[in-house]
Structures are given as structure tokens and as C-alpha cells.
JSON list of C-alpha atoms and ligand atoms in Angstrom, two decimals:
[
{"chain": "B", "resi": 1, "resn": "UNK", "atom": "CA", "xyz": [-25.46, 16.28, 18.51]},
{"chain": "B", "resi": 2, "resn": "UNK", "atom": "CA", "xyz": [-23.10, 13.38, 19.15]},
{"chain": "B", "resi": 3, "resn": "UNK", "atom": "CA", "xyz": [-21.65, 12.19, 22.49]},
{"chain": "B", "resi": 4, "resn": "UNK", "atom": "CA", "xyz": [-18.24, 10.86, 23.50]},
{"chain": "B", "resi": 5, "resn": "UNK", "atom": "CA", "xyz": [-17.80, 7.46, 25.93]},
{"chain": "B", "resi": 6, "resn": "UNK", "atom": "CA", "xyz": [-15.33, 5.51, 26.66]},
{"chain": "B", "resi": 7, "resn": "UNK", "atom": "CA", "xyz": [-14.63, 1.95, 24.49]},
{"chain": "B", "resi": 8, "resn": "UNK", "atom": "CA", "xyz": [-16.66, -0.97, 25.40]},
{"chain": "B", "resi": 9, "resn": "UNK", "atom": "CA", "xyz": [-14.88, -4.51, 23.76]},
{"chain": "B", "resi": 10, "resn": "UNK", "atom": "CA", "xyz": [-18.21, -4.73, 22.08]},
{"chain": "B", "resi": 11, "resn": "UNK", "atom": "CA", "xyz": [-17.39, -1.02, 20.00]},
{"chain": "B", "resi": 12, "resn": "UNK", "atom": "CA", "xyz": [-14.60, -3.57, 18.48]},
{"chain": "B", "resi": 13, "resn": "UNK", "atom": "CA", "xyz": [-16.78, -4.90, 15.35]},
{"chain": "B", "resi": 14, "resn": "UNK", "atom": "CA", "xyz": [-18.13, -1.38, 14.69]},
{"chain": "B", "resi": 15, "resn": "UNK", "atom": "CA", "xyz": [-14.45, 0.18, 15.12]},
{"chain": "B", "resi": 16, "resn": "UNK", "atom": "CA", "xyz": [-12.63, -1.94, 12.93]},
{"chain": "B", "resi": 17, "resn": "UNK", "atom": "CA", "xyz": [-15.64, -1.08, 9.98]},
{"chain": "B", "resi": 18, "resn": "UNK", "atom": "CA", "xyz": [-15.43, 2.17, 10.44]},
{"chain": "B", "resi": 19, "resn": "UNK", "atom": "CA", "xyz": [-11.29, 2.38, 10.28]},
{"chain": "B", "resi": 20, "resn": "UNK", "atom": "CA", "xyz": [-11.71, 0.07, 6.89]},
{"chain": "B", "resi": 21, "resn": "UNK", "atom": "CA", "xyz": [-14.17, 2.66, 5.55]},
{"chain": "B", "resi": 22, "resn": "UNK", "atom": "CA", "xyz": [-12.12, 5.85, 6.20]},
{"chain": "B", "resi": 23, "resn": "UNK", "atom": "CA", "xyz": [-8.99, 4.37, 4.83]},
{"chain": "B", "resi": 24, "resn": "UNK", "atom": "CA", "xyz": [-10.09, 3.23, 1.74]},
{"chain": "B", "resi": 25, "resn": "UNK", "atom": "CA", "xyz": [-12.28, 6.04, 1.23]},
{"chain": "B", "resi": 26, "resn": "UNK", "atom": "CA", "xyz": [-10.50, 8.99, 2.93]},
{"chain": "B", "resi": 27, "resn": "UNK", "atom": "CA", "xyz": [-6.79, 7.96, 3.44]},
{"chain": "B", "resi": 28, "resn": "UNK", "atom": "CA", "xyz": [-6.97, 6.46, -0.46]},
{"chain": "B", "resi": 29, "resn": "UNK", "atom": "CA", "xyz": [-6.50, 10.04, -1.78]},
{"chain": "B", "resi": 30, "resn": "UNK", "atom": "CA", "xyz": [-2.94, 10.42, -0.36]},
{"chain": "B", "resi": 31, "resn": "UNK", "atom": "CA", "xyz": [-1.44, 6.58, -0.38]},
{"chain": "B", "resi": 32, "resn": "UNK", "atom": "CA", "xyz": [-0.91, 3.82, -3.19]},
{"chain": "B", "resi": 33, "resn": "UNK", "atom": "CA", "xyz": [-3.38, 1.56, -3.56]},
{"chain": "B", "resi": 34, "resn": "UNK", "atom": "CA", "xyz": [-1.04, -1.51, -2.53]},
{"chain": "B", "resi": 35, "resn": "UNK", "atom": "CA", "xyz": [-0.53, 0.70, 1.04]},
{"chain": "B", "resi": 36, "resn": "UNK", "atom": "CA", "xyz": [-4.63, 1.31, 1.55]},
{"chain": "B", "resi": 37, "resn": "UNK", "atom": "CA", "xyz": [-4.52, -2.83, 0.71]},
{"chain": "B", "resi": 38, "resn": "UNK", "atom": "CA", "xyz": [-2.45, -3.60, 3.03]},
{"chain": "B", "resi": 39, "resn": "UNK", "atom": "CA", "xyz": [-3.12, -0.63, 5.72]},
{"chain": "B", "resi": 40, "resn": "UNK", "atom": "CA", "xyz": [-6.90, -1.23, 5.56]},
{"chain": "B", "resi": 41, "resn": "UNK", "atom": "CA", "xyz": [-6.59, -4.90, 5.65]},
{"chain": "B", "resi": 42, "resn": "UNK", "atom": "CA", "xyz": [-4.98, -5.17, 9.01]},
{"chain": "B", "resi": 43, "resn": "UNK", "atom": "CA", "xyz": [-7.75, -3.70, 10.36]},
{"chain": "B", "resi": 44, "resn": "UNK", "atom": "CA", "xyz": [-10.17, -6.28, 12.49]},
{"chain": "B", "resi": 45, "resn": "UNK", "atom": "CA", "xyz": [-12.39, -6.42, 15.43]},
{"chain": "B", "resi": 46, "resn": "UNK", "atom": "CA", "xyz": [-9.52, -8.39, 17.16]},
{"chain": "B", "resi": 47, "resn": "UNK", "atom": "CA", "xyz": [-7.21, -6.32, 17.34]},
{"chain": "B", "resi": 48, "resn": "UNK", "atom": "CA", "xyz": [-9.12, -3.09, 18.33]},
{"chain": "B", "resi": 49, "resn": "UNK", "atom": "CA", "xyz": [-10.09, -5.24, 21.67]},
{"chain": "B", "resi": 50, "resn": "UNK", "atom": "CA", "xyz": [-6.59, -5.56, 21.96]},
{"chain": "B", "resi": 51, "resn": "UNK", "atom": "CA", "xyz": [-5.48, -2.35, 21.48]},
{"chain": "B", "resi": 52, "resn": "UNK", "atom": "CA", "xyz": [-7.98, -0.89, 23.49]},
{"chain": "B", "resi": 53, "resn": "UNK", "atom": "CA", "xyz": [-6.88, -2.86, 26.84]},
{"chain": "B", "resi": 54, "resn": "UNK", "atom": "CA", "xyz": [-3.44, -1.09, 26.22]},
{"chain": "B", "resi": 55, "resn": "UNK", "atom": "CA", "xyz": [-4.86, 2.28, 24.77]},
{"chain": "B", "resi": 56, "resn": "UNK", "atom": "CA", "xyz": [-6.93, 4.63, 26.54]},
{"chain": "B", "resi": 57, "resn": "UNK", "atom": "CA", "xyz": [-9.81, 5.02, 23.62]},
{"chain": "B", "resi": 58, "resn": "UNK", "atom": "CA", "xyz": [-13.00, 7.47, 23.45]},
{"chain": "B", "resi": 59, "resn": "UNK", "atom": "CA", "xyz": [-15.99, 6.79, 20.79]},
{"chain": "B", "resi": 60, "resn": "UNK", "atom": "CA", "xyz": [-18.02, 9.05, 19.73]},
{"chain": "B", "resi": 61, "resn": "UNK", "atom": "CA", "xyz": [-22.29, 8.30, 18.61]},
{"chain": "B", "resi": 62, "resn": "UNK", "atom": "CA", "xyz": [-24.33, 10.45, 16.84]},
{"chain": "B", "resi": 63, "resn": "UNK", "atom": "CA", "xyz": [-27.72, 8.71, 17.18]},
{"chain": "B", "resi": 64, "resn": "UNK", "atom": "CA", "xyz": [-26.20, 5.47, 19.22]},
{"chain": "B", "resi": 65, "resn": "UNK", "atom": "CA", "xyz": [-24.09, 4.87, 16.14]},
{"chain": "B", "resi": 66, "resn": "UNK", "atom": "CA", "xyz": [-20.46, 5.23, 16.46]},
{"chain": "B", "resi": 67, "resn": "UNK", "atom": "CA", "xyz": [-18.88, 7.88, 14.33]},
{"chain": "B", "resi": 68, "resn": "UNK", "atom": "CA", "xyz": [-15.58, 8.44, 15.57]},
{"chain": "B", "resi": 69, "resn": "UNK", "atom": "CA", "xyz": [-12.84, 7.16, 17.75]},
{"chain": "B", "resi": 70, "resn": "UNK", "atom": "CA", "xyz": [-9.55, 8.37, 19.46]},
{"chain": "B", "resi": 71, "resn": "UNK", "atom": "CA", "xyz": [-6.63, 6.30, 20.98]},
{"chain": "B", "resi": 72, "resn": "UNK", "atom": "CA", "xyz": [-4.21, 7.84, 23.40]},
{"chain": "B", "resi": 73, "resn": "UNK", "atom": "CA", "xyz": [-1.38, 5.80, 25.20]},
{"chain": "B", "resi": 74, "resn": "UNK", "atom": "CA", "xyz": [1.04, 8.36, 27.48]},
{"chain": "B", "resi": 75, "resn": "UNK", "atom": "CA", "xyz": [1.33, 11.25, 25.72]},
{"chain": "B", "resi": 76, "resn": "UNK", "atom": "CA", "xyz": [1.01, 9.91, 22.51]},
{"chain": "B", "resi": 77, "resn": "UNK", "atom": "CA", "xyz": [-2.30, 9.90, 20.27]},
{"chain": "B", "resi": 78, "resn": "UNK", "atom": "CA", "xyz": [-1.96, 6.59, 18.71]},
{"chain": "B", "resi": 79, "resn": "UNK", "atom": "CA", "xyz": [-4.88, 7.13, 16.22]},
{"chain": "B", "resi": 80, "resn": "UNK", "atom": "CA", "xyz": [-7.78, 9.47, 15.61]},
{"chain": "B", "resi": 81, "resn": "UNK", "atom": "CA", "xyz": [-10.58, 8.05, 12.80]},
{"chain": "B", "resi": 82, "resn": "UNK", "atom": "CA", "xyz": [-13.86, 9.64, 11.84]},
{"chain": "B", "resi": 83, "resn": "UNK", "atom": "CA", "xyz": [-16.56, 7.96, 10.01]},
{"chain": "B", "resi": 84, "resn": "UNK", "atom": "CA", "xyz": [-16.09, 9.14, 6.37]},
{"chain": "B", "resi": 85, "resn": "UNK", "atom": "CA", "xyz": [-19.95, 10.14, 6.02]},
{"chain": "B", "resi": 86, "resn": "UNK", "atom": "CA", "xyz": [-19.23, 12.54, 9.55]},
{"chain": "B", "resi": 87, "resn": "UNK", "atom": "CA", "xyz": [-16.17, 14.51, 8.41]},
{"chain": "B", "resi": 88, "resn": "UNK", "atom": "CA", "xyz": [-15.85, 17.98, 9.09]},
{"chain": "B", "resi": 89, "resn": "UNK", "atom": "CA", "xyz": [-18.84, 17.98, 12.11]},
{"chain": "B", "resi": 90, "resn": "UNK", "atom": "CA", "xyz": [-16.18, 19.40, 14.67]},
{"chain": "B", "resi": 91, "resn": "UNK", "atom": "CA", "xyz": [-15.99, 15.65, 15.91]},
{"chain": "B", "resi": 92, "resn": "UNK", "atom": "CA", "xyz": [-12.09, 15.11, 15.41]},
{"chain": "B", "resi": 93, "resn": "UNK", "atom": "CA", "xyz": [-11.47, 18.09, 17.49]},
{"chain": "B", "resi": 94, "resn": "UNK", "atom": "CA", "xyz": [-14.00, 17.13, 20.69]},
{"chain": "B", "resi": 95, "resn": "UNK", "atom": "CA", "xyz": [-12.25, 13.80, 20.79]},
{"chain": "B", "resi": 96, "resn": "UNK", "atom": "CA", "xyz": [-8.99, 15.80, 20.17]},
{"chain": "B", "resi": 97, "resn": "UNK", "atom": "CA", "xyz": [-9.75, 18.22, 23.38]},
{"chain": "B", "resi": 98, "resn": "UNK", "atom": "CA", "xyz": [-10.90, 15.62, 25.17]},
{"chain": "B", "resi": 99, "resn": "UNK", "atom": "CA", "xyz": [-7.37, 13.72, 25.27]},
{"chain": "B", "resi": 100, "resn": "UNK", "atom": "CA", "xyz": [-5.76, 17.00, 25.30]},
{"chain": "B", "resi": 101, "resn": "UNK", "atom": "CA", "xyz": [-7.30, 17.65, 28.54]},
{"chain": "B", "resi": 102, "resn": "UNK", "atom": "CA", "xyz": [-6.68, 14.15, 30.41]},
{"chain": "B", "resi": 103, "resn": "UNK", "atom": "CA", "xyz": [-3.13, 14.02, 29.04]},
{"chain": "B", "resi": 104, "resn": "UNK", "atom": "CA", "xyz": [-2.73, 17.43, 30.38]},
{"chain": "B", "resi": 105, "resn": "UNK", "atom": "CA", "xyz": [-4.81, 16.79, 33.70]},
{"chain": "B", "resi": 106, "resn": "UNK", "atom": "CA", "xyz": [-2.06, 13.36, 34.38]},
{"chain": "B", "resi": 107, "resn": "UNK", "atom": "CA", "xyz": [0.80, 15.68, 34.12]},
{"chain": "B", "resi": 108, "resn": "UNK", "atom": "CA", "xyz": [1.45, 15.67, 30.40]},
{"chain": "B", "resi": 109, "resn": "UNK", "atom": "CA", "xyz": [2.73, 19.18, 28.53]},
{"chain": "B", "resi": 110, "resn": "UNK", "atom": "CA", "xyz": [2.89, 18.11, 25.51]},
{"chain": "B", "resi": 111, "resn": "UNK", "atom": "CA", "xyz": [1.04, 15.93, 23.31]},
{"chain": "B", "resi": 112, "resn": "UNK", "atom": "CA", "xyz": [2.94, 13.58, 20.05]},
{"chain": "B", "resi": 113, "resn": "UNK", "atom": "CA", "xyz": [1.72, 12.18, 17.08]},
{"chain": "B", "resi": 114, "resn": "UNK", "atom": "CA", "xyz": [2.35, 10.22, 13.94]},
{"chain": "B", "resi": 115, "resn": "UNK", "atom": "CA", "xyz": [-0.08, 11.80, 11.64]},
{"chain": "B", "resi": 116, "resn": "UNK", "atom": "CA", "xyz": [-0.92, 10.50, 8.09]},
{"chain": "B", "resi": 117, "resn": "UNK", "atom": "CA", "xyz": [-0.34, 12.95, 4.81]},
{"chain": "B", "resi": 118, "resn": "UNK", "atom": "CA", "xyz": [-4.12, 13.12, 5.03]},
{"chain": "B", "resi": 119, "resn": "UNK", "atom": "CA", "xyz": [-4.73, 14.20, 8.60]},
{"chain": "B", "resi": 120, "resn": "UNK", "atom": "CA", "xyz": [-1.67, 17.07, 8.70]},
{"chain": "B", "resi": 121, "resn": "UNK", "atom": "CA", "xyz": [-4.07, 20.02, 7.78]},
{"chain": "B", "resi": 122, "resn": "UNK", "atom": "CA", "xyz": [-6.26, 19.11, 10.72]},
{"chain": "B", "resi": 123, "resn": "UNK", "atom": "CA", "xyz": [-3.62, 18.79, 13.45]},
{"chain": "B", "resi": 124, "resn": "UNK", "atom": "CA", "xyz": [-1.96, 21.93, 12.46]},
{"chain": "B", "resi": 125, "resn": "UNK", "atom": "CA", "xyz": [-5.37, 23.73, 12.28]},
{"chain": "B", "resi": 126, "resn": "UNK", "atom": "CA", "xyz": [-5.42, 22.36, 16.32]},
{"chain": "B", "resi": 127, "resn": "UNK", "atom": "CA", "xyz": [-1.75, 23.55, 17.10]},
{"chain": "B", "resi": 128, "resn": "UNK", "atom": "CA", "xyz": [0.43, 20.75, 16.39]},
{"chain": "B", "resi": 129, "resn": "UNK", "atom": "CA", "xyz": [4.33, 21.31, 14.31]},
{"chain": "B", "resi": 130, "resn": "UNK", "atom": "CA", "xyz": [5.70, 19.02, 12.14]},
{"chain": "B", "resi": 131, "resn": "UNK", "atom": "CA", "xyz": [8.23, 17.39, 14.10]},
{"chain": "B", "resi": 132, "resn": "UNK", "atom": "CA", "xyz": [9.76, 15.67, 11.33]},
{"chain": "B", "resi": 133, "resn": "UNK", "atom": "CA", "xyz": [8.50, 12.95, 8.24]},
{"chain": "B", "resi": 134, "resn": "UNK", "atom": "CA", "xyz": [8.87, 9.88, 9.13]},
{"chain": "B", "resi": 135, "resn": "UNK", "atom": "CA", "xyz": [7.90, 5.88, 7.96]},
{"chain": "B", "resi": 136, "resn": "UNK", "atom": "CA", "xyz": [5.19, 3.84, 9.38]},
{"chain": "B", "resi": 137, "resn": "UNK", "atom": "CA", "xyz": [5.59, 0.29, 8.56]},
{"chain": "B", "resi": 138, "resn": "UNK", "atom": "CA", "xyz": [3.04, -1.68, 8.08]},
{"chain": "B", "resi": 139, "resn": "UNK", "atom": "CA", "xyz": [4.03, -5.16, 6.47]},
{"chain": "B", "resi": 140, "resn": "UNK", "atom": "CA", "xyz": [6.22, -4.87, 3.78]},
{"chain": "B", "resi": 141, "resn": "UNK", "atom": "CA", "xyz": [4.80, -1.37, 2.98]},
{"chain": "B", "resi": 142, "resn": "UNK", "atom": "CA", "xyz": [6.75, 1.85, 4.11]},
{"chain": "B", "resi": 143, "resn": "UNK", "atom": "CA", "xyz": [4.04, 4.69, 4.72]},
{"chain": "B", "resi": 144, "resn": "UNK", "atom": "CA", "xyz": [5.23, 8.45, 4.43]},
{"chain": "B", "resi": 145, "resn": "UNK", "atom": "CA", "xyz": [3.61, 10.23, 7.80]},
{"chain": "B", "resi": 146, "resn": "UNK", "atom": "CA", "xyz": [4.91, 12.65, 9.95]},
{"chain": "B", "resi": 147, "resn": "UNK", "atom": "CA", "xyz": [5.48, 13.16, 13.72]},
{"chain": "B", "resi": 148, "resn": "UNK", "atom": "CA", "xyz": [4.17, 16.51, 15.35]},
{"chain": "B", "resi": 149, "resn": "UNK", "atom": "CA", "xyz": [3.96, 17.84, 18.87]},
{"chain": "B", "resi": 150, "resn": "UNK", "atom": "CA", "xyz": [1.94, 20.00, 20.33]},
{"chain": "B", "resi": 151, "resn": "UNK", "atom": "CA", "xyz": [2.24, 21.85, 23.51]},
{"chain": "B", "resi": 152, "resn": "UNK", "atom": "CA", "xyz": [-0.39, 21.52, 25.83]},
{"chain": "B", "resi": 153, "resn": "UNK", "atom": "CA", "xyz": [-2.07, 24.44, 28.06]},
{"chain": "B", "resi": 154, "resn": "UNK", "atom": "CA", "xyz": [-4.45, 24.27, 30.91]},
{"chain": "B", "resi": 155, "resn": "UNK", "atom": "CA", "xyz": [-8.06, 24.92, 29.14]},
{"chain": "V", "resi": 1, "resn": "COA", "atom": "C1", "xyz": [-8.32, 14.07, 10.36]},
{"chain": "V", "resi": 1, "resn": "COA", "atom": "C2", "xyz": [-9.72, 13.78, 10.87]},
{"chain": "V", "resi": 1, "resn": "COA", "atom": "C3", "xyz": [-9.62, 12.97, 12.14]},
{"chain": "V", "resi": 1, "resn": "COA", "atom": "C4", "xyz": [-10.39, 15.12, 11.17]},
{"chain": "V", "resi": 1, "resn": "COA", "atom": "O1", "xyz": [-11.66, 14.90, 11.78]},
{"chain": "V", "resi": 1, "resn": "COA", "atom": "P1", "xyz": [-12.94, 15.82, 11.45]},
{"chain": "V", "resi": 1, "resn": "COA", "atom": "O2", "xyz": [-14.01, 15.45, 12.42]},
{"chain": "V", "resi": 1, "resn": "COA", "atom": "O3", "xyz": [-13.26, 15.71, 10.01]},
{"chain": "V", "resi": 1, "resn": "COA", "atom": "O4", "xyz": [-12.38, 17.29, 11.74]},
{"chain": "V", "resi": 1, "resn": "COA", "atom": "P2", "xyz": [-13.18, 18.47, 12.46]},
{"chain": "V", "resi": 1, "resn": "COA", "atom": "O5", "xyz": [-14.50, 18.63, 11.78]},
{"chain": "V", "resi": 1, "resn": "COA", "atom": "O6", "xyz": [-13.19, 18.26, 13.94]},
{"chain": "V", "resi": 1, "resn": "COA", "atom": "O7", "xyz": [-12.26, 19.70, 12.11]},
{"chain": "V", "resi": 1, "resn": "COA", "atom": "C5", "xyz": [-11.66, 20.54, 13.11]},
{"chain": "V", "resi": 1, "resn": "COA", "atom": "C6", "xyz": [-10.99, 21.71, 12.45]},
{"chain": "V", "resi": 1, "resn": "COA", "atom": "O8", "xyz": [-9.96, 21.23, 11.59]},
{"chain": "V", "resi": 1, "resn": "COA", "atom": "C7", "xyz": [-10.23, 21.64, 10.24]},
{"chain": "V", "resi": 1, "resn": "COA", "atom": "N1", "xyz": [-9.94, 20.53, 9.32]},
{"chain": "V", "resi": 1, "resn": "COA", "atom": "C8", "xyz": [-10.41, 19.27, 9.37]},
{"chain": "V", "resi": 1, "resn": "COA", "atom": "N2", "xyz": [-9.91, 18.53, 8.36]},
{"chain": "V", "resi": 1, "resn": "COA", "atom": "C9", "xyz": [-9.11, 19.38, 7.67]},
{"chain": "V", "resi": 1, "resn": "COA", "atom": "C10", "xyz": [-8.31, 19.23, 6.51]},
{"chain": "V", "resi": 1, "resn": "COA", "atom": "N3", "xyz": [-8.21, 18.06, 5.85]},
{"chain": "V", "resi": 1, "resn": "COA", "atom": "N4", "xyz": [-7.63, 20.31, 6.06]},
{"chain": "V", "resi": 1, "resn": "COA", "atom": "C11", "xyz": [-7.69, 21.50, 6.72]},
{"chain": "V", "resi": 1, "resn": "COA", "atom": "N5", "xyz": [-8.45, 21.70, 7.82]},
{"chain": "V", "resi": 1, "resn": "COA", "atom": "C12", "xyz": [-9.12, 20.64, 8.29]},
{"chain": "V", "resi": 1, "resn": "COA", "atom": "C13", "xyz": [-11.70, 21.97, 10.19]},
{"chain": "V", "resi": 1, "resn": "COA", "atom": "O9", "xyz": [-11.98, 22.92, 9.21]},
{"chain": "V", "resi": 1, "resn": "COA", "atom": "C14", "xyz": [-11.97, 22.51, 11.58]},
{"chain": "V", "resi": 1, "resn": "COA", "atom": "O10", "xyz": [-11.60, 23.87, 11.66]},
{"chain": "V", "resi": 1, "resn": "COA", "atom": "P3", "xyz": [-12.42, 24.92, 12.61]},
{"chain": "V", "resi": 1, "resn": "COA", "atom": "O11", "xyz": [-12.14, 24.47, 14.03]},
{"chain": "V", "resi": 1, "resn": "COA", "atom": "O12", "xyz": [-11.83, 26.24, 12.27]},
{"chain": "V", "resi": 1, "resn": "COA", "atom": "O13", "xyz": [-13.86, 24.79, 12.22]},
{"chain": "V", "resi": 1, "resn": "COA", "atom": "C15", "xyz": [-10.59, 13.05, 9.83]},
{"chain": "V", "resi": 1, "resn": "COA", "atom": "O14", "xyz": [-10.58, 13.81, 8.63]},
{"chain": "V", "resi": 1, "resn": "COA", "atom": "C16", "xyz": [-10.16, 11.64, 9.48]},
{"chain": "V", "resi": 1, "resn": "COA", "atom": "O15", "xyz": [-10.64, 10.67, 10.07]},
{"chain": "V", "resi": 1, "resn": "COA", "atom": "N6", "xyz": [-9.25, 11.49, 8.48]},
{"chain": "V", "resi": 1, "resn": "COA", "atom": "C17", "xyz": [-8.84, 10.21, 7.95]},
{"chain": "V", "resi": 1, "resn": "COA", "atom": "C18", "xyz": [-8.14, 9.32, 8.96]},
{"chain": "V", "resi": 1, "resn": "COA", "atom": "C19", "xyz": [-6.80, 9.85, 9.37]},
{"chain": "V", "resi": 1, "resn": "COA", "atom": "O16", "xyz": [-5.92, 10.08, 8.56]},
{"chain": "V", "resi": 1, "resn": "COA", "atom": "N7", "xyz": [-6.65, 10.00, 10.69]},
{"chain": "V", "resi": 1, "resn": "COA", "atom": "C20", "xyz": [-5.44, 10.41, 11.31]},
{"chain": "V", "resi": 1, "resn": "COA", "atom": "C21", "xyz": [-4.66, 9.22, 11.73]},
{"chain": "V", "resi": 1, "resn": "COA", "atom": "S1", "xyz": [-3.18, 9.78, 12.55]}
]
């Protein structure tokens, strides 16, 4: 069974790994290989101790090893990875429910995000529309995502 904690700074080298490894292995199926370059590559254990002093982030272990993250800023999920040998465990969706809840618990009723092409299927599966498609610029390369909302209810 795996747990979820909050980020320490010292997740940061294990995070940024992890993010590398699901893009180029996961994300890779849906984006041009110049996009997974340059996507992939921004990636580093710098700026995921960054982040996460402006992002509220959970991890999640299986085993002490970290398997999955979540970033939530507002009520906005900023990014939800899972360790591409742990897909399809339910693990998404606890770190999902888990932001779902504190974003509803501060006073939040609904919940926005700029999914990838890749991760669509799993937010609508957990209740989320397509909003709209949108771009998610990264360089000089123009990613196709989209933004959905969900509405949130007291669980
Ligand atoms: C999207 C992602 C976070 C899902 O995490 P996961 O741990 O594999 O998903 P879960 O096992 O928690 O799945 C939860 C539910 O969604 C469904 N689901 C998951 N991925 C799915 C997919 N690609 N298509 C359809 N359904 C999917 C599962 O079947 C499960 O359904 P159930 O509750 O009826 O059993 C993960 O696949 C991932 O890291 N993808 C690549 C990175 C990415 O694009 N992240 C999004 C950035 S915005």
C-alpha cells in the first residue's frame, strides 16, 4: 500500500526523475518528440524546490520510494505525475481526492486544470469537463492541452 506526505526540498532530486521518466515514457505517446525534448528537459531538482515553496505539493511512497506527486496552488492543480512503472494503482486519484478535499475544506467549489492529451481520460473518469483546448508554452514549443473544471462536493 502506498502513503501520501507532504513535499520535503529533499523529494526535489527524486521528483524531477520521476517527471523526466513519465514524460518521455508516458506523455511521448501523445506529443512530438521535439515537445517531450524540450518539455522533459526543463525538468530539474531546482526548480521543483522552487515550485514547491509556491505550490502546495503531496508525494506519494510505496515502500519509502516516491511514486507519485500532486501540485495544487488556489484552486488550480498545477500538475499531477505518477511514476510510469505505478500507473493505474488508484494512486492519481488518492492524490486527486486528497486536493479535492483541502481545496474544498479552504472554501474552494470548484477545482481547474490544464490537463495534457494524455491525462484527459483520467480527469474525466474523476468528474472534470473540458473547459476548452488550449496551448501550454514551453520554450519555443506550443503544447495542445486542455483546461477542465470540476465542481467540487463535500465528501
Ligand atoms: C494521468 C495519471 C496522473 C493517472 O494516474 P494513475 O495513478 O495511473 O490513475 P489511477 O490508477 O488513479 O486511475 C483512476 C481512475 O482513472 C482511470 N484512468 C486512469 N488513466 C486512464 C486513462 N489514460 N484513460 C482512461 N481511464 C484512466 C482508471 O481506470 C481509474 O478508474 P477507476 O476509478 O474506475 O478504477 C497518470 O497516468 C500520469 O502520470 N500520466 C502522465 C502524466 C500526465 O500527463 N499528467 C497530467 C499532467 S496535467
Amino acid at each position: 500500500m502506498f502513503q501520501i506526505r507532504k513535499f520535503r526540498s529533499d523529494d526535489a532530486v527524486s521528483l524531477a526523475r520521476l517527471h523526466r521518466g513519465t514524460i518521455r515514457s508516458i506523455n511521448k505517446k501523445d506529443y512530438t518528440p521535439r515537445e517531450i525534448t524540450v518539455w522533459s528537459g526543463r525538468s530539474s531538482a531546482k526548480r521543483f524546490r522552487n515550485l514547491g515553496e509556491i505550490n502546495q505539493r503531496y508525494v506519494a511512497l510505496e515502500s519509502r520510494k516516491i511514486v507519485g506527486f500532486a501540485d495544487y496552488k488556489d484552486h488550480e492543480l498545477m500538475g499531477l505525475y505518477i511514476h510510469k512503472n505505478f500507473l493505474g494503482k488508484g494512486i492519481g486519484k488518492k492524490l486527486l481526492m486528497k486536493i479535492e478535499r483541502e481545496v474544498y475544506a479552504n472554501g474552494g467549489r470548484t477545482l481547474k486544470c490544464i490537463s495534457t492529451i494524455t491525462a484527459r481520460p483520467f480527469y474525466e473518469k474523476n468528474g472534470f469537463k473540458v473547459v476548452k483546448k488550449a496551448i501550454h508554452q514551453i520554450k519555443d514549443q506550443k503544447l495542445p492541452v486542455f483546461e477542465m473544471r470540476k465542481k467540487l462536493i463535500r465528501k
